[in-house]
Amino acid sequence: MSRFQPEPLAPGELGRSSANESSIASLPETDAGAAPETPLNSFTRCHLGIVTQLEGTARLPELVDVANHARHMAQTTLDLFRQTIIPHHAEEEAELFPAVLQSANAAERKAVRGMVERLTAEHREVEGLWKRLEPSVRAAARGNRSEVDAEVMEEMVRAFLRHARYEETVFLPLAERILGRNGNHMAALGLALHLRHVPQVVGYI
């Protein structure tokens, strides 16, 4: 009994059959001699656009997380300056620096005055840099489009770290020695600082 033998494929036939199984991403281009585009080809091109858009949309959760973190960090920075750094500078200038100057002896007073002038100037430097940054940081905290100047931010951070290092390693140890010689002076400074943090009560008239 004879068996049916399939005819061999003509040269190039295999390539043509593979090309018919084209993917969405490899839709063949039409030329002048090709048949006009059909409604089905239009659907395929629409799919191409949708897939391209969705590939970018897949990163949306990550980008939202980054945006939320940026808003939180901007608000934290605003609170840090408003509630901590600027009041800290004012407290040092109103209470700590005058107390150390008043308690210093004649041999110490010139050096202390120079330190106080330097520290006060550094306060103004940090606050001046912050004023340049504050509007853009405030906008970022509100979720508005904003560009925070990276160079000014780095300069401000460096200025504050330099200031804090000098104060911690040079001025405060000297201040502790000067105020520590007289317990009343240290107690007076402590009381003054405490009173600055006591809520003000408005009495009835």
CSV table of C-alpha atoms in Angstrom, one decimal:
chain,number,residue,atom,x,y,z
A,1,MET,CA,0.0,0.0,0.0
A,2,SER,CA,1.5,3.3,-1.1
A,3,ARG,CA,1.9,6.2,1.4
A,4,PHE,CA,1.2,9.8,0.5
A,5,GLN,CA,4.5,11.7,0.2
A,6,PRO,CA,4.2,15.5,0.7
A,7,GLU,CA,5.7,17.6,-2.1
A,8,PRO,CA,8.9,19.4,-1.0
A,9,LEU,CA,8.7,23.1,-0.3
A,10,ALA,CA,9.7,25.4,-3.1
A,11,PRO,CA,12.8,27.6,-2.4
A,12,GLY,CA,11.8,30.5,-0.2
A,13,GLU,CA,8.5,29.0,0.8
A,14,LEU,CA,9.6,28.3,4.4
A,15,GLY,CA,10.7,32.0,4.8
A,16,ARG,CA,7.4,33.2,3.6
A,17,SER,CA,5.4,31.0,6.0
A,18,SER,CA,7.5,32.4,8.9
A,19,ALA,CA,7.1,35.9,7.9
A,20,ASN,CA,3.3,35.5,8.0
A,21,GLU,CA,3.5,34.9,11.8
A,22,SER,CA,4.7,38.5,12.4
A,23,SER,CA,4.4,40.0,15.9
A,24,ILE,CA,2.7,43.3,16.8
A,25,ALA,CA,6.1,45.0,17.1
A,26,SER,CA,7.1,44.0,13.5
A,27,LEU,CA,4.2,45.1,11.4
A,28,PRO,CA,5.5,45.2,7.7
A,29,GLU,CA,5.6,48.6,6.1
A,30,THR,CA,3.4,49.2,3.0
A,31,ASP,CA,4.8,50.4,-0.2
A,32,ALA,CA,3.3,51.9,-3.3
A,33,GLY,CA,2.5,48.5,-4.8
A,34,ALA,CA,1.0,47.0,-1.6
A,35,ALA,CA,-2.6,46.7,-0.8
A,36,PRO,CA,-4.2,49.6,1.1
A,37,GLU,CA,-4.2,49.4,4.9
A,38,THR,CA,-7.1,47.5,6.3
A,39,PRO,CA,-9.2,48.2,9.5
A,40,LEU,CA,-7.4,45.3,11.1
A,41,ASN,CA,-4.0,46.9,10.5
A,42,SER,CA,-5.3,50.0,12.1
A,43,PHE,CA,-6.2,48.0,15.2
A,44,THR,CA,-2.7,46.6,15.3
A,45,ARG,CA,-1.1,50.0,15.1
A,46,CYS,CA,-3.4,51.1,17.9
A,47,HIS,CA,-2.1,48.2,20.0
A,48,LEU,CA,1.4,49.3,19.3
A,49,GLY,CA,0.7,52.7,20.8
A,50,ILE,CA,-1.0,51.3,23.8
A,51,VAL,CA,1.8,48.8,24.6
A,52,THR,CA,4.4,51.6,24.3
A,53,GLN,CA,2.4,53.8,26.7
A,54,LEU,CA,1.8,51.0,29.2
A,55,GLU,CA,5.5,50.1,29.3
A,56,GLY,CA,6.1,53.6,30.6
A,57,THR,CA,3.1,53.6,32.9
A,58,ALA,CA,4.4,50.5,34.6
A,59,ARG,CA,6.9,52.7,36.4
A,60,LEU,CA,4.2,55.0,37.8
A,61,PRO,CA,4.0,53.5,41.3
A,62,GLU,CA,7.8,54.0,41.6
A,63,LEU,CA,7.6,57.6,40.4
A,64,VAL,CA,4.7,58.3,42.8
A,65,ASP,CA,6.8,57.0,45.7
A,66,VAL,CA,9.7,59.2,44.7
A,67,ALA,CA,7.4,62.2,44.5
A,68,ASN,CA,5.8,61.5,47.9
A,69,HIS,CA,9.3,61.2,49.4
A,70,ALA,CA,10.4,64.5,47.9
A,71,ARG,CA,7.3,66.3,49.3
A,72,HIS,CA,7.9,64.8,52.7
A,73,MET,CA,11.6,65.7,52.7
A,74,ALA,CA,10.8,69.2,51.6
A,75,GLN,CA,8.3,69.7,54.4
A,76,THR,CA,10.8,68.2,56.9
A,77,THR,CA,13.4,70.7,55.8
A,78,LEU,CA,10.9,73.6,56.2
A,79,ASP,CA,10.0,72.5,59.7
A,80,LEU,CA,13.7,72.0,60.6
A,81,PHE,CA,14.5,75.6,59.8
A,82,ARG,CA,11.3,77.2,61.2
A,83,GLN,CA,11.1,75.1,64.4
A,84,THR,CA,14.7,74.3,65.2
A,85,ILE,CA,17.6,76.0,63.3
A,86,ILE,CA,16.4,79.7,63.3
A,87,PRO,CA,15.1,79.6,66.9
A,88,HIS,CA,18.4,77.9,67.9
A,89,HIS,CA,20.4,80.7,66.4
A,90,ALA,CA,18.2,83.3,68.1
A,91,GLU,CA,18.5,81.6,71.5
A,92,GLU,CA,22.3,81.4,71.3
A,93,GLU,CA,22.6,85.1,70.3
A,94,ALA,CA,20.1,86.3,73.0
A,95,GLU,CA,21.2,84.1,75.9
A,96,LEU,CA,24.3,82.0,75.5
A,97,PHE,CA,26.7,84.4,73.8
A,98,PRO,CA,25.9,87.3,76.2
A,99,ALA,CA,26.2,85.0,79.2
A,100,VAL,CA,29.7,83.8,78.2
A,101,LEU,CA,30.9,87.3,77.4
A,102,GLN,CA,29.7,88.6,80.7
A,103,SER,CA,31.3,85.8,82.7
A,104,ALA,CA,34.6,85.8,80.8
A,105,ASN,CA,37.6,87.4,82.6
A,106,ALA,CA,39.7,90.2,81.1
A,107,ALA,CA,42.2,87.7,79.5
A,108,GLU,CA,39.4,85.7,77.9
A,109,ARG,CA,37.0,88.4,76.8
A,110,LYS,CA,38.8,89.4,73.5
A,111,ALA,CA,38.9,85.7,72.3
A,112,VAL,CA,35.3,85.1,73.3
A,113,ARG,CA,34.2,88.2,71.5
A,114,GLY,CA,36.0,87.1,68.3
A,115,MET,CA,34.3,83.7,68.6
A,116,VAL,CA,30.9,85.2,69.1
A,117,GLU,CA,31.3,87.5,66.1
A,118,ARG,CA,32.4,84.6,64.0
A,119,LEU,CA,29.5,82.4,65.1
A,120,THR,CA,26.9,85.1,64.6
A,121,ALA,CA,28.2,85.8,61.1
A,122,GLU,CA,27.9,82.1,60.3
A,123,HIS,CA,24.3,82.2,61.5
A,124,ARG,CA,23.6,84.9,59.0
A,125,GLU,CA,25.4,83.0,56.3
A,126,VAL,CA,23.3,79.8,56.8
A,127,GLU,CA,20.1,81.8,57.1
A,128,GLY,CA,20.9,83.8,53.9
A,129,LEU,CA,21.5,80.6,51.9
A,130,TRP,CA,18.3,79.2,53.3
A,131,LYS,CA,16.3,82.2,52.2
A,132,ARG,CA,17.5,81.5,48.6
A,133,LEU,CA,16.3,77.9,48.9
A,134,GLU,CA,13.1,78.4,50.8
A,135,PRO,CA,10.7,79.3,48.0
A,136,SER,CA,11.6,76.3,45.9
A,137,VAL,CA,11.6,74.0,48.9
A,138,ARG,CA,8.1,75.3,49.9
A,139,ALA,CA,6.8,74.7,46.4
A,140,ALA,CA,8.2,71.2,46.4
A,141,ALA,CA,6.5,70.5,49.8
A,142,ARG,CA,3.2,71.5,48.2
A,143,GLY,CA,3.7,69.1,45.3
A,144,ASN,CA,4.2,72.0,42.8
A,145,ARG,CA,6.8,71.9,40.0
A,146,SER,CA,10.1,73.1,41.5
A,147,GLU,CA,13.8,73.1,40.9
A,148,VAL,CA,15.9,73.2,44.1
A,149,ASP,CA,19.4,74.6,43.5
A,150,ALA,CA,21.7,71.7,44.3
A,151,GLU,CA,24.8,73.8,44.5
A,152,VAL,CA,23.2,76.3,47.0
A,153,MET,CA,21.8,73.3,49.0
A,154,GLU,CA,25.3,71.7,49.2
A,155,GLU,CA,26.9,75.1,50.1
A,156,MET,CA,24.3,75.6,52.9
A,157,VAL,CA,24.9,72.1,54.4
A,158,ARG,CA,28.6,72.6,54.3
A,159,ALA,CA,28.3,76.0,56.0
A,160,PHE,CA,26.2,74.6,58.8
A,161,LEU,CA,28.4,71.6,59.4
A,162,ARG,CA,31.5,73.8,59.5
A,163,HIS,CA,29.7,76.1,61.9
A,164,ALA,CA,28.5,73.3,64.2
A,165,ARG,CA,31.9,71.7,64.2
A,166,TYR,CA,33.7,74.9,65.3
A,167,GLU,CA,31.0,75.6,68.0
A,168,GLU,CA,31.2,72.1,69.4
A,169,THR,CA,34.9,71.7,69.4
A,170,VAL,CA,36.1,75.3,70.3
A,171,PHE,CA,33.4,77.6,71.6
A,172,LEU,CA,31.2,75.4,73.8
A,173,PRO,CA,34.1,73.7,75.7
A,174,LEU,CA,35.4,77.2,76.5
A,175,ALA,CA,31.9,78.4,77.4
A,176,GLU,CA,31.5,75.5,79.8
A,177,ARG,CA,34.7,76.4,81.5
A,178,ILE,CA,33.9,80.0,81.9
A,179,LEU,CA,30.3,79.5,83.1
A,180,GLY,CA,31.3,76.6,85.2
A,181,ARG,CA,33.5,78.7,87.4
A,182,ASN,CA,30.4,80.4,88.9
A,183,GLY,CA,27.5,78.1,89.5
A,184,ASN,CA,25.2,81.2,89.6
A,185,HIS,CA,26.1,82.1,86.1
A,186,MET,CA,25.3,78.6,84.8
A,187,ALA,CA,22.1,78.5,86.8
A,188,ALA,CA,21.1,81.9,85.4
A,189,LEU,CA,21.7,80.7,81.8
A,190,GLY,CA,19.6,77.6,82.5
A,191,LEU,CA,16.8,79.7,83.9
A,192,ALA,CA,16.9,82.1,81.0
A,193,LEU,CA,16.7,79.2,78.5
A,194,HIS,CA,13.9,77.6,80.4
A,195,LEU,CA,11.9,80.8,80.4
A,196,ARG,CA,12.3,81.2,76.7
A,197,HIS,CA,10.5,77.9,76.2
A,198,VAL,CA,7.7,78.5,78.7
A,199,PRO,CA,4.4,79.3,76.8
A,200,GLN,CA,3.4,82.9,77.3
A,201,VAL,CA,0.1,83.3,79.1
A,202,VAL,CA,-2.0,86.3,78.1
A,203,GLY,CA,-3.8,87.7,81.2
A,204,TYR,CA,-7.2,89.2,81.2
A,205,ILE,CA,-7.4,93.0,81.4
